[in-house]
């Protein structure tokens, strides 16, 4: 191969790589079309690689995964019903419809048995005084107070529970 052909091939390969890097993103669909804060949204399209911004309802979303044609993101607090967009080096793509923010569905019934701490040598008081639930509702972190056998009151370690088949299971 002569120098001219090799140089031309190299320039062509660089040109193709630059076009891929700076290709305009497109959004063909997203699902679900509505949900509460914390909803996981799957976005399908092209050239979604390396986003510099993903916005759902006017607020920057957290990208969970991305294959370039399928991007998964979480709706963050402060989002309102509105546009869904992805920005890359190639430009900005907007969804074909708005994402609708809905009210969070608060639990109306108890799921599983009452949570009970397993602490054989100490007395736990104010069990569940501090609690945090994961976004998917399947993990709970619970903190309480402990009165030790010596009568000292102190903060208990955080107890983690995972929900397995609608039953809360204490971890560790």
PDB file of C-alpha atoms in Angstrom:
ATOM      1  CA  UNK A   1       0.000   0.000   0.000  1.00  0.00           C
ATOM      2  CA  UNK A   2       1.467   3.320  -0.926  1.00  0.00           C
ATOM      3  CA  UNK A   3       1.695   6.321   1.370  1.00  0.00           C
ATOM      4  CA  UNK A   4      -1.270   8.142  -0.226  1.00  0.00           C
ATOM      5  CA  UNK A   5      -3.633   5.167   0.199  1.00  0.00           C
ATOM      6  CA  UNK A   6      -2.509   4.547   3.777  1.00  0.00           C
ATOM      7  CA  UNK A   7      -2.945   8.222   4.674  1.00  0.00           C
ATOM      8  CA  UNK A   8      -6.377   8.358   3.007  1.00  0.00           C
ATOM      9  CA  UNK A   9      -7.518   5.250   4.870  1.00  0.00           C
ATOM     10  CA  UNK A  10      -6.288   6.680   8.178  1.00  0.00           C
ATOM     11  CA  UNK A  11      -8.084   9.993   7.598  1.00  0.00           C
ATOM     12  CA  UNK A  12     -11.282   8.137   6.643  1.00  0.00           C
ATOM     13  CA  UNK A  13     -11.105   6.069   9.863  1.00  0.00           C
ATOM     14  CA  UNK A  14     -10.602   9.214  11.945  1.00  0.00           C
ATOM     15  CA  UNK A  15     -13.542  10.870  10.165  1.00  0.00           C
ATOM     16  CA  UNK A  16     -15.806   7.870  10.915  1.00  0.00           C
ATOM     17  CA  UNK A  17     -14.739   7.799  14.565  1.00  0.00           C
ATOM     18  CA  UNK A  18     -15.420  11.530  14.946  1.00  0.00           C
ATOM     19  CA  UNK A  19     -18.854  11.133  13.340  1.00  0.00           C
ATOM     20  CA  UNK A  20     -19.712   8.358  15.804  1.00  0.00           C
ATOM     21  CA  UNK A  21     -18.431  10.397  18.734  1.00  0.00           C
ATOM     22  CA  UNK A  22     -20.382  13.502  17.750  1.00  0.00           C
ATOM     23  CA  UNK A  23     -23.478  11.832  16.298  1.00  0.00           C
ATOM     24  CA  UNK A  24     -26.798  13.476  17.187  1.00  0.00           C
ATOM     25  CA  UNK A  25     -28.619  11.440  19.864  1.00  0.00           C
ATOM     26  CA  UNK A  26     -32.221  10.387  19.255  1.00  0.00           C
ATOM     27  CA  UNK A  27     -34.904   9.138  21.644  1.00  0.00           C
ATOM     28  CA  UNK A  28     -37.426   6.763  20.091  1.00  0.00           C
ATOM     29  CA  UNK A  29     -39.315   5.837  23.277  1.00  0.00           C
ATOM     30  CA  UNK A  30     -39.227   5.700  27.053  1.00  0.00           C
ATOM     31  CA  UNK A  31     -41.078   3.652  29.622  1.00  0.00           C
ATOM     32  CA  UNK A  32     -42.891   4.126  31.905  1.00  0.00           C
ATOM     33  CA  UNK A  33     -44.538   7.337  30.757  1.00  0.00           C
ATOM     34  CA  UNK A  34     -45.303   8.379  34.327  1.00  0.00           C
ATOM     35  CA  UNK A  35     -44.224   7.707  37.881  1.00  0.00           C
ATOM     36  CA  UNK A  36     -43.250   9.127  41.237  1.00  0.00           C
ATOM     37  CA  UNK A  37     -39.882  10.497  42.300  1.00  0.00           C
ATOM     38  CA  UNK A  38     -37.481   7.531  42.368  1.00  0.00           C
ATOM     39  CA  UNK A  39     -39.044   5.862  39.314  1.00  0.00           C
ATOM     40  CA  UNK A  40     -36.606   4.005  37.071  1.00  0.00           C
ATOM     41  CA  UNK A  41     -37.088   5.061  33.417  1.00  0.00           C
ATOM     42  CA  UNK A  42     -35.816   3.042  30.438  1.00  0.00           C
ATOM     43  CA  UNK A  43     -35.001   5.214  27.428  1.00  0.00           C
ATOM     44  CA  UNK A  44     -34.478   3.720  23.970  1.00  0.00           C
ATOM     45  CA  UNK A  45     -32.797   5.517  21.068  1.00  0.00           C
ATOM     46  CA  UNK A  46     -29.532   5.919  19.198  1.00  0.00           C
ATOM     47  CA  UNK A  47     -26.216   7.586  19.971  1.00  0.00           C
ATOM     48  CA  UNK A  48     -26.971   7.814  23.698  1.00  0.00           C
ATOM     49  CA  UNK A  49     -23.306   7.083  24.561  1.00  0.00           C
ATOM     50  CA  UNK A  50     -21.456   9.318  27.011  1.00  0.00           C
ATOM     51  CA  UNK A  51     -24.273  11.667  27.987  1.00  0.00           C
ATOM     52  CA  UNK A  52     -23.228  14.979  29.485  1.00  0.00           C
ATOM     53  CA  UNK A  53     -26.753  15.440  30.823  1.00  0.00           C
ATOM     54  CA  UNK A  54     -29.940  13.437  31.306  1.00  0.00           C
ATOM     55  CA  UNK A  55     -32.945  15.430  32.432  1.00  0.00           C
ATOM     56  CA  UNK A  56     -36.384  14.172  33.443  1.00  0.00           C
ATOM     57  CA  UNK A  57     -38.990  16.753  34.369  1.00  0.00           C
ATOM     58  CA  UNK A  58     -36.485  19.593  34.398  1.00  0.00           C
ATOM     59  CA  UNK A  59     -34.116  17.958  36.901  1.00  0.00           C
ATOM     60  CA  UNK A  60     -30.834  16.130  36.291  1.00  0.00           C
ATOM     61  CA  UNK A  61     -31.485  12.369  36.530  1.00  0.00           C
ATOM     62  CA  UNK A  62     -29.067   9.709  37.736  1.00  0.00           C
ATOM     63  CA  UNK A  63     -27.882   7.364  34.964  1.00  0.00           C
ATOM     64  CA  UNK A  64     -27.947   3.759  36.164  1.00  0.00           C
ATOM     65  CA  UNK A  65     -26.855   2.008  32.967  1.00  0.00           C
ATOM     66  CA  UNK A  66     -26.238   2.831  29.321  1.00  0.00           C
ATOM     67  CA  UNK A  67     -25.536   0.690  26.253  1.00  0.00           C
ATOM     68  CA  UNK A  68     -25.664   3.516  23.704  1.00  0.00           C
ATOM     69  CA  UNK A  69     -29.125   2.456  22.510  1.00  0.00           C
ATOM     70  CA  UNK A  70     -30.742   1.857  25.914  1.00  0.00           C
ATOM     71  CA  UNK A  71     -30.244   4.198  28.847  1.00  0.00           C
ATOM     72  CA  UNK A  72     -31.753   3.654  32.313  1.00  0.00           C
ATOM     73  CA  UNK A  73     -32.134   6.632  34.662  1.00  0.00           C
ATOM     74  CA  UNK A  74     -33.822   7.523  37.962  1.00  0.00           C
ATOM     75  CA  UNK A  75     -36.263  10.420  38.405  1.00  0.00           C
ATOM     76  CA  UNK A  76     -34.887  12.717  41.114  1.00  0.00           C
ATOM     77  CA  UNK A  77     -36.559  14.956  43.715  1.00  0.00           C
ATOM     78  CA  UNK A  78     -37.752  18.288  42.346  1.00  0.00           C
ATOM     79  CA  UNK A  79     -38.807  16.849  38.983  1.00  0.00           C
ATOM     80  CA  UNK A  80     -42.169  17.998  37.643  1.00  0.00           C
ATOM     81  CA  UNK A  81     -44.255  16.802  34.728  1.00  0.00           C
ATOM     82  CA  UNK A  82     -42.226  17.780  31.693  1.00  0.00           C
ATOM     83  CA  UNK A  83     -39.699  16.946  29.043  1.00  0.00           C
ATOM     84  CA  UNK A  84     -37.193  14.121  29.058  1.00  0.00           C
ATOM     85  CA  UNK A  85     -33.893  14.923  27.335  1.00  0.00           C
ATOM     86  CA  UNK A  86     -30.415  13.538  26.787  1.00  0.00           C
ATOM     87  CA  UNK A  87     -27.438  15.690  25.879  1.00  0.00           C
ATOM     88  CA  UNK A  88     -24.215  14.292  24.390  1.00  0.00           C
ATOM     89  CA  UNK A  89     -21.302  15.839  22.508  1.00  0.00           C
ATOM     90  CA  UNK A  90     -23.460  15.412  19.383  1.00  0.00           C
ATOM     91  CA  UNK A  91     -26.372  17.505  20.636  1.00  0.00           C
ATOM     92  CA  UNK A  92     -29.597  17.154  22.604  1.00  0.00           C
ATOM     93  CA  UNK A  93     -32.480  14.757  22.018  1.00  0.00           C
ATOM     94  CA  UNK A  94     -35.928  15.230  23.506  1.00  0.00           C
ATOM     95  CA  UNK A  95     -38.508  12.562  24.235  1.00  0.00           C
ATOM     96  CA  UNK A  96     -41.575  12.429  22.005  1.00  0.00           C
ATOM     97  CA  UNK A  97     -43.828  13.143  25.030  1.00  0.00           C
ATOM     98  CA  UNK A  98     -43.587  14.501  28.565  1.00  0.00           C
ATOM     99  CA  UNK A  99     -42.842  12.332  31.573  1.00  0.00           C
ATOM    100  CA  UNK A 100     -45.736  12.720  34.028  1.00  0.00           C
ATOM    101  CA  UNK A 101     -44.892  12.942  37.728  1.00  0.00           C
ATOM    102  CA  UNK A 102     -47.428  11.159  39.923  1.00  0.00           C
ATOM    103  CA  UNK A 103     -47.902  11.190  43.674  1.00  0.00           C
ATOM    104  CA  UNK A 104     -45.972   8.582  45.594  1.00  0.00           C
ATOM    105  CA  UNK A 105     -48.065   5.590  46.549  1.00  0.00           C
ATOM    106  CA  UNK A 106     -47.790   5.385  50.305  1.00  0.00           C
ATOM    107  CA  UNK A 107     -48.254   1.977  51.891  1.00  0.00           C
ATOM    108  CA  UNK A 108     -51.757   1.344  53.179  1.00  0.00           C
ATOM    109  CA  UNK A 109     -51.161  -2.095  54.638  1.00  0.00           C
ATOM    110  CA  UNK A 110     -48.402  -3.734  56.623  1.00  0.00           C
ATOM    111  CA  UNK A 111     -46.093  -5.889  54.513  1.00  0.00           C
ATOM    112  CA  UNK A 112     -44.956  -8.987  56.356  1.00  0.00           C
ATOM    113  CA  UNK A 113     -44.657  -9.432  60.092  1.00  0.00           C
ATOM    114  CA  UNK A 114     -43.717  -6.701  62.528  1.00  0.00           C
ATOM    115  CA  UNK A 115     -39.950  -6.059  62.575  1.00  0.00           C
ATOM    116  CA  UNK A 116     -38.323  -7.300  65.761  1.00  0.00           C
ATOM    117  CA  UNK A 117     -34.701  -6.715  66.692  1.00  0.00           C
ATOM    118  CA  UNK A 118     -32.634  -9.706  67.676  1.00  0.00           C
ATOM    119  CA  UNK A 119     -30.649  -8.507  70.708  1.00  0.00           C
ATOM    120  CA  UNK A 120     -30.501 -11.204  73.403  1.00  0.00           C
ATOM    121  CA  UNK A 121     -28.166  -9.522  75.933  1.00  0.00           C
ATOM    122  CA  UNK A 122     -29.430  -5.942  75.801  1.00  0.00           C
ATOM    123  CA  UNK A 123     -32.823  -4.301  75.955  1.00  0.00           C
ATOM    124  CA  UNK A 124     -33.756  -2.335  72.867  1.00  0.00           C
ATOM    125  CA  UNK A 125     -35.965   0.703  73.397  1.00  0.00           C
ATOM    126  CA  UNK A 126     -37.455   3.048  70.836  1.00  0.00           C
ATOM    127  CA  UNK A 127     -37.016   0.370  68.163  1.00  0.00           C
ATOM    128  CA  UNK A 128     -37.449   1.997  64.756  1.00  0.00           C
ATOM    129  CA  UNK A 129     -36.922   5.520  66.063  1.00  0.00           C
ATOM    130  CA  UNK A 130     -34.721   6.098  63.020  1.00  0.00           C
ATOM    131  CA  UNK A 131     -35.526   4.300  59.790  1.00  0.00           C
ATOM    132  CA  UNK A 132     -34.606   4.585  56.125  1.00  0.00           C
ATOM    133  CA  UNK A 133     -36.183   2.643  53.263  1.00  0.00           C
ATOM    134  CA  UNK A 134     -34.461   2.055  49.920  1.00  0.00           C
ATOM    135  CA  UNK A 135     -35.987   3.532  46.753  1.00  0.00           C
ATOM    136  CA  UNK A 136     -37.281   0.120  45.656  1.00  0.00           C
ATOM    137  CA  UNK A 137     -38.796  -0.560  49.101  1.00  0.00           C
ATOM    138  CA  UNK A 138     -36.924  -3.837  49.595  1.00  0.00           C
ATOM    139  CA  UNK A 139     -34.278  -2.762  52.122  1.00  0.00           C
ATOM    140  CA  UNK A 140     -34.773  -1.029  55.470  1.00  0.00           C
ATOM    141  CA  UNK A 141     -32.129   0.363  57.811  1.00  0.00           C
ATOM    142  CA  UNK A 142     -33.431   0.622  61.395  1.00  0.00           C
ATOM    143  CA  UNK A 143     -31.743   2.245  64.374  1.00  0.00           C
ATOM    144  CA  UNK A 144     -32.852   2.272  67.996  1.00  0.00           C
ATOM    145  CA  UNK A 145     -31.569   2.859  71.492  1.00  0.00           C
ATOM    146  CA  UNK A 146     -30.124   0.110  73.703  1.00  0.00           C
ATOM    147  CA  UNK A 147     -30.158  -0.146  77.453  1.00  0.00           C
ATOM    148  CA  UNK A 148     -27.331  -2.518  78.278  1.00  0.00           C
ATOM    149  CA  UNK A 149     -27.419  -5.011  81.127  1.00  0.00           C
ATOM    150  CA  UNK A 150     -25.492  -2.391  83.146  1.00  0.00           C
ATOM    151  CA  UNK A 151     -28.278   0.181  82.635  1.00  0.00           C
ATOM    152  CA  UNK A 152     -26.375   2.414  80.193  1.00  0.00           C
ATOM    153  CA  UNK A 153     -28.432   3.941  77.389  1.00  0.00           C
ATOM    154  CA  UNK A 154     -26.711   4.254  74.010  1.00  0.00           C
ATOM    155  CA  UNK A 155     -27.426   4.220  70.285  1.00  0.00           C
ATOM    156  CA  UNK A 156     -27.824   0.742  68.861  1.00  0.00           C
ATOM    157  CA  UNK A 157     -26.039  -0.271  65.669  1.00  0.00           C
ATOM    158  CA  UNK A 158     -28.060   0.020  62.491  1.00  0.00           C
ATOM    159  CA  UNK A 159     -29.965  -3.172  61.724  1.00  0.00           C
ATOM    160  CA  UNK A 160     -30.520  -3.980  58.045  1.00  0.00           C
ATOM    161  CA  UNK A 161     -33.602  -5.863  56.845  1.00  0.00           C
ATOM    162  CA  UNK A 162     -34.209  -7.159  53.324  1.00  0.00           C
ATOM    163  CA  UNK A 163     -37.680  -7.995  52.043  1.00  0.00           C
ATOM    164  CA  UNK A 164     -37.735 -11.488  50.536  1.00  0.00           C
ATOM    165  CA  UNK A 165     -41.085 -12.712  49.170  1.00  0.00           C
ATOM    166  CA  UNK A 166     -42.958 -10.091  51.261  1.00  0.00           C
ATOM    167  CA  UNK A 167     -41.122 -11.134  54.458  1.00  0.00           C
ATOM    168  CA  UNK A 168     -38.603  -8.853  56.182  1.00  0.00           C
ATOM    169  CA  UNK A 169     -35.403 -10.759  57.014  1.00  0.00           C
ATOM    170  CA  UNK A 170     -32.823  -9.308  59.428  1.00  0.00           C
ATOM    171  CA  UNK A 171     -29.318  -9.353  57.953  1.00  0.00           C
ATOM    172  CA  UNK A 172     -26.176 -10.127  59.924  1.00  0.00           C
TER     173      UNK A 172
END
